[in-house]
Coordinates of C-alpha atoms in Angstrom, one line a residue:
Chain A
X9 CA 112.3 223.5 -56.9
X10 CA 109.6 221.3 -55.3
X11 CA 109.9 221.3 -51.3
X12 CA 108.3 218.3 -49.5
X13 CA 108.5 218.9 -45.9
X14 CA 108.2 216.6 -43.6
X15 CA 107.4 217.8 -40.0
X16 CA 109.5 215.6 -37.8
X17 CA 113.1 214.4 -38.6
X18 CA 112.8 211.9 -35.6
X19 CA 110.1 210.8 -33.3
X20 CA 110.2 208.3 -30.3
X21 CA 106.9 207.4 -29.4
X22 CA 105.5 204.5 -26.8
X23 CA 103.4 201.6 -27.8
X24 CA 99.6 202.8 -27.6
X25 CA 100.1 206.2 -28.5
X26 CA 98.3 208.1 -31.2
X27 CA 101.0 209.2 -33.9
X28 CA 100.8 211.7 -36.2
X29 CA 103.2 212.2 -39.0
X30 CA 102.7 215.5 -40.9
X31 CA 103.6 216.0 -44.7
X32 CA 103.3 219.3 -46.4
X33 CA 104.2 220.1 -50.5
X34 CA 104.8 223.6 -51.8
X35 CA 103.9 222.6 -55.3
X36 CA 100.2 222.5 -55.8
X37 CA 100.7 218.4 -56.3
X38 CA 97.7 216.8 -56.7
X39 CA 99.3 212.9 -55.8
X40 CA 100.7 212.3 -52.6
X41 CA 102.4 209.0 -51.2
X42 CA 102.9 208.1 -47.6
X43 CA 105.8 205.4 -47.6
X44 CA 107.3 202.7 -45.5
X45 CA 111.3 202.0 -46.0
X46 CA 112.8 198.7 -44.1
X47 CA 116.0 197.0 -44.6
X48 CA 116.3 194.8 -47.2
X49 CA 112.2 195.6 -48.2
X50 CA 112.8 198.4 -49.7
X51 CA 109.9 201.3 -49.8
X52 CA 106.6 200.1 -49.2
X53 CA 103.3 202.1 -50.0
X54 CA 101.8 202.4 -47.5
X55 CA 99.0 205.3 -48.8
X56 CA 98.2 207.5 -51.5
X57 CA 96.0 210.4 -52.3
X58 CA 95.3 211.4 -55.8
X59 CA 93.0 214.6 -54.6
X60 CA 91.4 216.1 -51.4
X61 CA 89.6 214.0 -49.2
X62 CA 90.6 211.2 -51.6
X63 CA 92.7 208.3 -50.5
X64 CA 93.8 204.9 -52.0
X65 CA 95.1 202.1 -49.8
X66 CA 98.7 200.9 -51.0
X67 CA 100.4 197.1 -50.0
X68 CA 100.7 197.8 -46.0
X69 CA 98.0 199.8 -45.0
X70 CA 97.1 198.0 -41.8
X71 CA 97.6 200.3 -38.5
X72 CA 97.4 202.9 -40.4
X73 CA 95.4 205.7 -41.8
X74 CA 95.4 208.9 -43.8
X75 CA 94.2 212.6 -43.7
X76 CA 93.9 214.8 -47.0
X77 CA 91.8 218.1 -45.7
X78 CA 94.1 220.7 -47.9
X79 CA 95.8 220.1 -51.1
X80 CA 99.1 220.6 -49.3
X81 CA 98.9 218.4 -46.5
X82 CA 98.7 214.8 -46.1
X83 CA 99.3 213.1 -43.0
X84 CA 99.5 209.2 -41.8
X85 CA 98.1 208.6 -38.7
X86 CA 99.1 205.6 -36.4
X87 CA 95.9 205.0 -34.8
X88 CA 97.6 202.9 -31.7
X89 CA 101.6 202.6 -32.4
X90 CA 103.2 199.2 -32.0
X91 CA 107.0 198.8 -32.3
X92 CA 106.7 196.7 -35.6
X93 CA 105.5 200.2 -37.3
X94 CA 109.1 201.5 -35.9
X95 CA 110.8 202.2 -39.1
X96 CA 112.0 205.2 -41.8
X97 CA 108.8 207.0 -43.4
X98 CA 109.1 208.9 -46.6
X99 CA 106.5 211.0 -48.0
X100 CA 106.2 211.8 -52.1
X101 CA 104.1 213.7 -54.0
X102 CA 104.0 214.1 -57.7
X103 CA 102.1 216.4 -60.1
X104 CA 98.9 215.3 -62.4
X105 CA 99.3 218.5 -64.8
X106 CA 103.2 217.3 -66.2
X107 CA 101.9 214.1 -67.0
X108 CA 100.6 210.6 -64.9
X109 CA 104.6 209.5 -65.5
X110 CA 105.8 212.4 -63.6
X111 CA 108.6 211.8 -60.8
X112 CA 107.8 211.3 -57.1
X113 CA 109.2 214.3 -54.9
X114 CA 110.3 213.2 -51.7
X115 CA 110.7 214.5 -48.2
X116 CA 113.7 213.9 -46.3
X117 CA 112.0 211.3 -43.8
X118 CA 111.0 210.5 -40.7
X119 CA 112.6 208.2 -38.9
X120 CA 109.8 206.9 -35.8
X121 CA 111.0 204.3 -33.0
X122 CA 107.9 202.9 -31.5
X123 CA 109.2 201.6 -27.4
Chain B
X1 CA 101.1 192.9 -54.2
X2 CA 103.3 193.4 -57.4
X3 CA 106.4 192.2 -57.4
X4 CA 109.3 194.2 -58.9
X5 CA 112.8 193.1 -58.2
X6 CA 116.5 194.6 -58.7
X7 CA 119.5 192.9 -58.6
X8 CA 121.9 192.9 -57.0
X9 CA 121.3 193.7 -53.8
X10 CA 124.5 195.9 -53.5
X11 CA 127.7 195.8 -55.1
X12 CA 131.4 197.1 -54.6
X13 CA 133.2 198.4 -57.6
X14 CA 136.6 200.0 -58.0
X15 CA 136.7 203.8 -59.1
X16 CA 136.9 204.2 -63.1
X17 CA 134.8 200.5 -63.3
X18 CA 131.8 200.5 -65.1
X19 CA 128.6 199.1 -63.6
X20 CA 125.4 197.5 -64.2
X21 CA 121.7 196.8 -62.4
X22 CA 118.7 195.4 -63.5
X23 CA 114.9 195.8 -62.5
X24 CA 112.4 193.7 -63.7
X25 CA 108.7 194.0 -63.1
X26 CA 105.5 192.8 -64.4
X27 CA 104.7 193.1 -68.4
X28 CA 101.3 193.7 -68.0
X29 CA 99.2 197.3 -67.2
X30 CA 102.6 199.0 -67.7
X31 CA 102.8 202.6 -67.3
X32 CA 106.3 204.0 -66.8
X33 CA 109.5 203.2 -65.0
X34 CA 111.1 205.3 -63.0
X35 CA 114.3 205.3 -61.7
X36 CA 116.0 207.3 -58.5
X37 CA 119.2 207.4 -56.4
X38 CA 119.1 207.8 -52.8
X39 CA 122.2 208.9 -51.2
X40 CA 122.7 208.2 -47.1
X41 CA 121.1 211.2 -45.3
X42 CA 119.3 212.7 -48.4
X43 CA 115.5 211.8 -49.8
X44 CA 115.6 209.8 -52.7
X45 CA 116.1 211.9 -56.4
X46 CA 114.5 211.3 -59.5
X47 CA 117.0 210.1 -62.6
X48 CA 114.6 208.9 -65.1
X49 CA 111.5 208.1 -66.1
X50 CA 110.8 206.0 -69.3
X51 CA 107.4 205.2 -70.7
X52 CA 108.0 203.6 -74.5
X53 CA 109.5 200.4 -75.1
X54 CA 113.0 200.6 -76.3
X55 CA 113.5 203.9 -74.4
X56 CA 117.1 204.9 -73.8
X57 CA 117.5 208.0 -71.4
X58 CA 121.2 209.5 -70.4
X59 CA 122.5 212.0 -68.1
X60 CA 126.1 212.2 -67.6
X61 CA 127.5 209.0 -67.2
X62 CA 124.8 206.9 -66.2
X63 CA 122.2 205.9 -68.6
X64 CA 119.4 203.1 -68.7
X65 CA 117.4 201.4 -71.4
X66 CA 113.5 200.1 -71.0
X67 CA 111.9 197.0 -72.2
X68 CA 108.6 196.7 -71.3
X69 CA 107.3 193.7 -73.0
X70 CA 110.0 191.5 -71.1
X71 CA 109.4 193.4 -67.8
X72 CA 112.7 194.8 -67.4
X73 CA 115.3 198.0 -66.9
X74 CA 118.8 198.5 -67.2
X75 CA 120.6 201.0 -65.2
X76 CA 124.8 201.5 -66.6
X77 CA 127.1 203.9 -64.8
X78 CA 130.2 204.8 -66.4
X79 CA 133.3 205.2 -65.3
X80 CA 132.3 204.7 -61.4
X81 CA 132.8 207.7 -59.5
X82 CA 132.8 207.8 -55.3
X83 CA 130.2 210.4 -55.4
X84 CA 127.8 207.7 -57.1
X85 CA 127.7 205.4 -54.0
X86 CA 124.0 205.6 -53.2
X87 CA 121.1 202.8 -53.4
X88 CA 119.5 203.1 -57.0
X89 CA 115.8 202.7 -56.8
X90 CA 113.8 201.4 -59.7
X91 CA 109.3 202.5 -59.2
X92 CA 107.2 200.5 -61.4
X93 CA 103.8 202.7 -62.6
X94 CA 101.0 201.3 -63.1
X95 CA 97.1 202.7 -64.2
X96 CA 95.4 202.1 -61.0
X97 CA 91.6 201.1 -61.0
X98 CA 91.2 202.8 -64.5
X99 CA 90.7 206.4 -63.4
X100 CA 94.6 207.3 -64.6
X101 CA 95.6 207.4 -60.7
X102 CA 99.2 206.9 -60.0
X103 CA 100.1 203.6 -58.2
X104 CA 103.8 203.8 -58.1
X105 CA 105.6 200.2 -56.4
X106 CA 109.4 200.3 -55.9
X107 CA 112.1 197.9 -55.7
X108 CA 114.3 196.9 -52.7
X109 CA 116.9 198.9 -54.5
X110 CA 121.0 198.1 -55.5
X111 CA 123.2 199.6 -53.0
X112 CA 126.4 200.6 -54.9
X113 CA 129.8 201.7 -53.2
X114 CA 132.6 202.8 -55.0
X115 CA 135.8 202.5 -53.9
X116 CA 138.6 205.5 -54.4

């Protein structure tokens, strides 16, 4: 079974701070997904990452950035946290080698207030 | 920002009733569908994915059909059961910039209770 781990079940952070949410896959995935979920908008992309050191804006990316140094490991950096970014985030990765239709894995979230 | 949009937004149906949702999405540069359930305190699972028009996929008691050159999805559950009270998630794949790179955009979902 595919295990997508994220690092922090919940975070409280203040506004300012540098944040660093950690993502780690056990699957040799080459994708990876850093998402965004708010009530009533559903999961927003936020990132992705389709190999190492490779990274692809999504439809939010603004406040944000990634790092992709290891296959296994993506993380979303909030460069300076504001409490608009305080919300439930999901990270997914999928595999390239089953097929570019493959299923998203997903960790079990983070859920980050920004005070 | 592509658009892909479920409805309803939630819905309440007795045990043992049989349900619908729908996702549509844009016709064009279409990949694959995917469909998950997310159930409160879990991470969101994957029940389908459907590439060809006219797909139909099954498992158990829910099933879901494709039609990609109207731009939209059917999901059916069966026979209602509590444990299917989750939000149902519909992901809309797209080829992204022509290298074959996954862009995957999901819907705001259809939150379905059932009640015993």
């Amino acid at each position: 079974d595919v295990k997508v781990t994220q690092s922090s079940r919940y975070l409280v952070k203040r506004t300012g701070e540098k944040v660093f949410l950690e993502c780690v896959q056990d699957m040799d995935h080459e994708n990876m997904f850093w998402y965004r979920q708010d009530p009533g908008l559903g999961l927003r992309l936020i990132y992705f990452s389709y190999d190492v050191k490779m990274k692809e804006k999504g439809d939010i990316p603004e406040g944000y950035s990634v790092s992709r140094e290891k296959k296994e490991r993506f993380s979303l950096i909030l460069e300076s946290a504001s409490t608009n970014q305080t919300s439930m985030y999901l990270c997914a990765s999928s595999s390239v080698n089953r097929g570019w239709n493959s299923p998203l894995h997903f960790g079990n979230g983070t859920r980050l207030t920004v005070t | 920002i592509l658009n892909v949009e479920q409805s309803p937004q939630s819905l309440h149906v007795q045990e043992g009733d049989s349900t619908n949702f729908t996702c549509s999405f844009p016709s064009s540069n279409f990949y694959a569908l995917h469909w998950y359930r997310w159930e409160t305190a879990k991470s969101p699972e994957a029940l389908f994915v459907m590439t060809l028009n006219g797909d139909e996929k099954k498992k158990g008691r829910i099933s879901a059909t494709l039609n990609t050159k109207e731009g939209y999805s059917y999901l059916y559950i069966k026979g209602s059961q509590p444990e299917d009270s989750a939000t149902y998630l519909c992901a809309f794949m797209r080829v992204w910039n022509s290298g074959g790179y996954q862009k995957v955009t999901f819907g705001t979902g259809t939150k379905l209770q059932v009640i015993p």
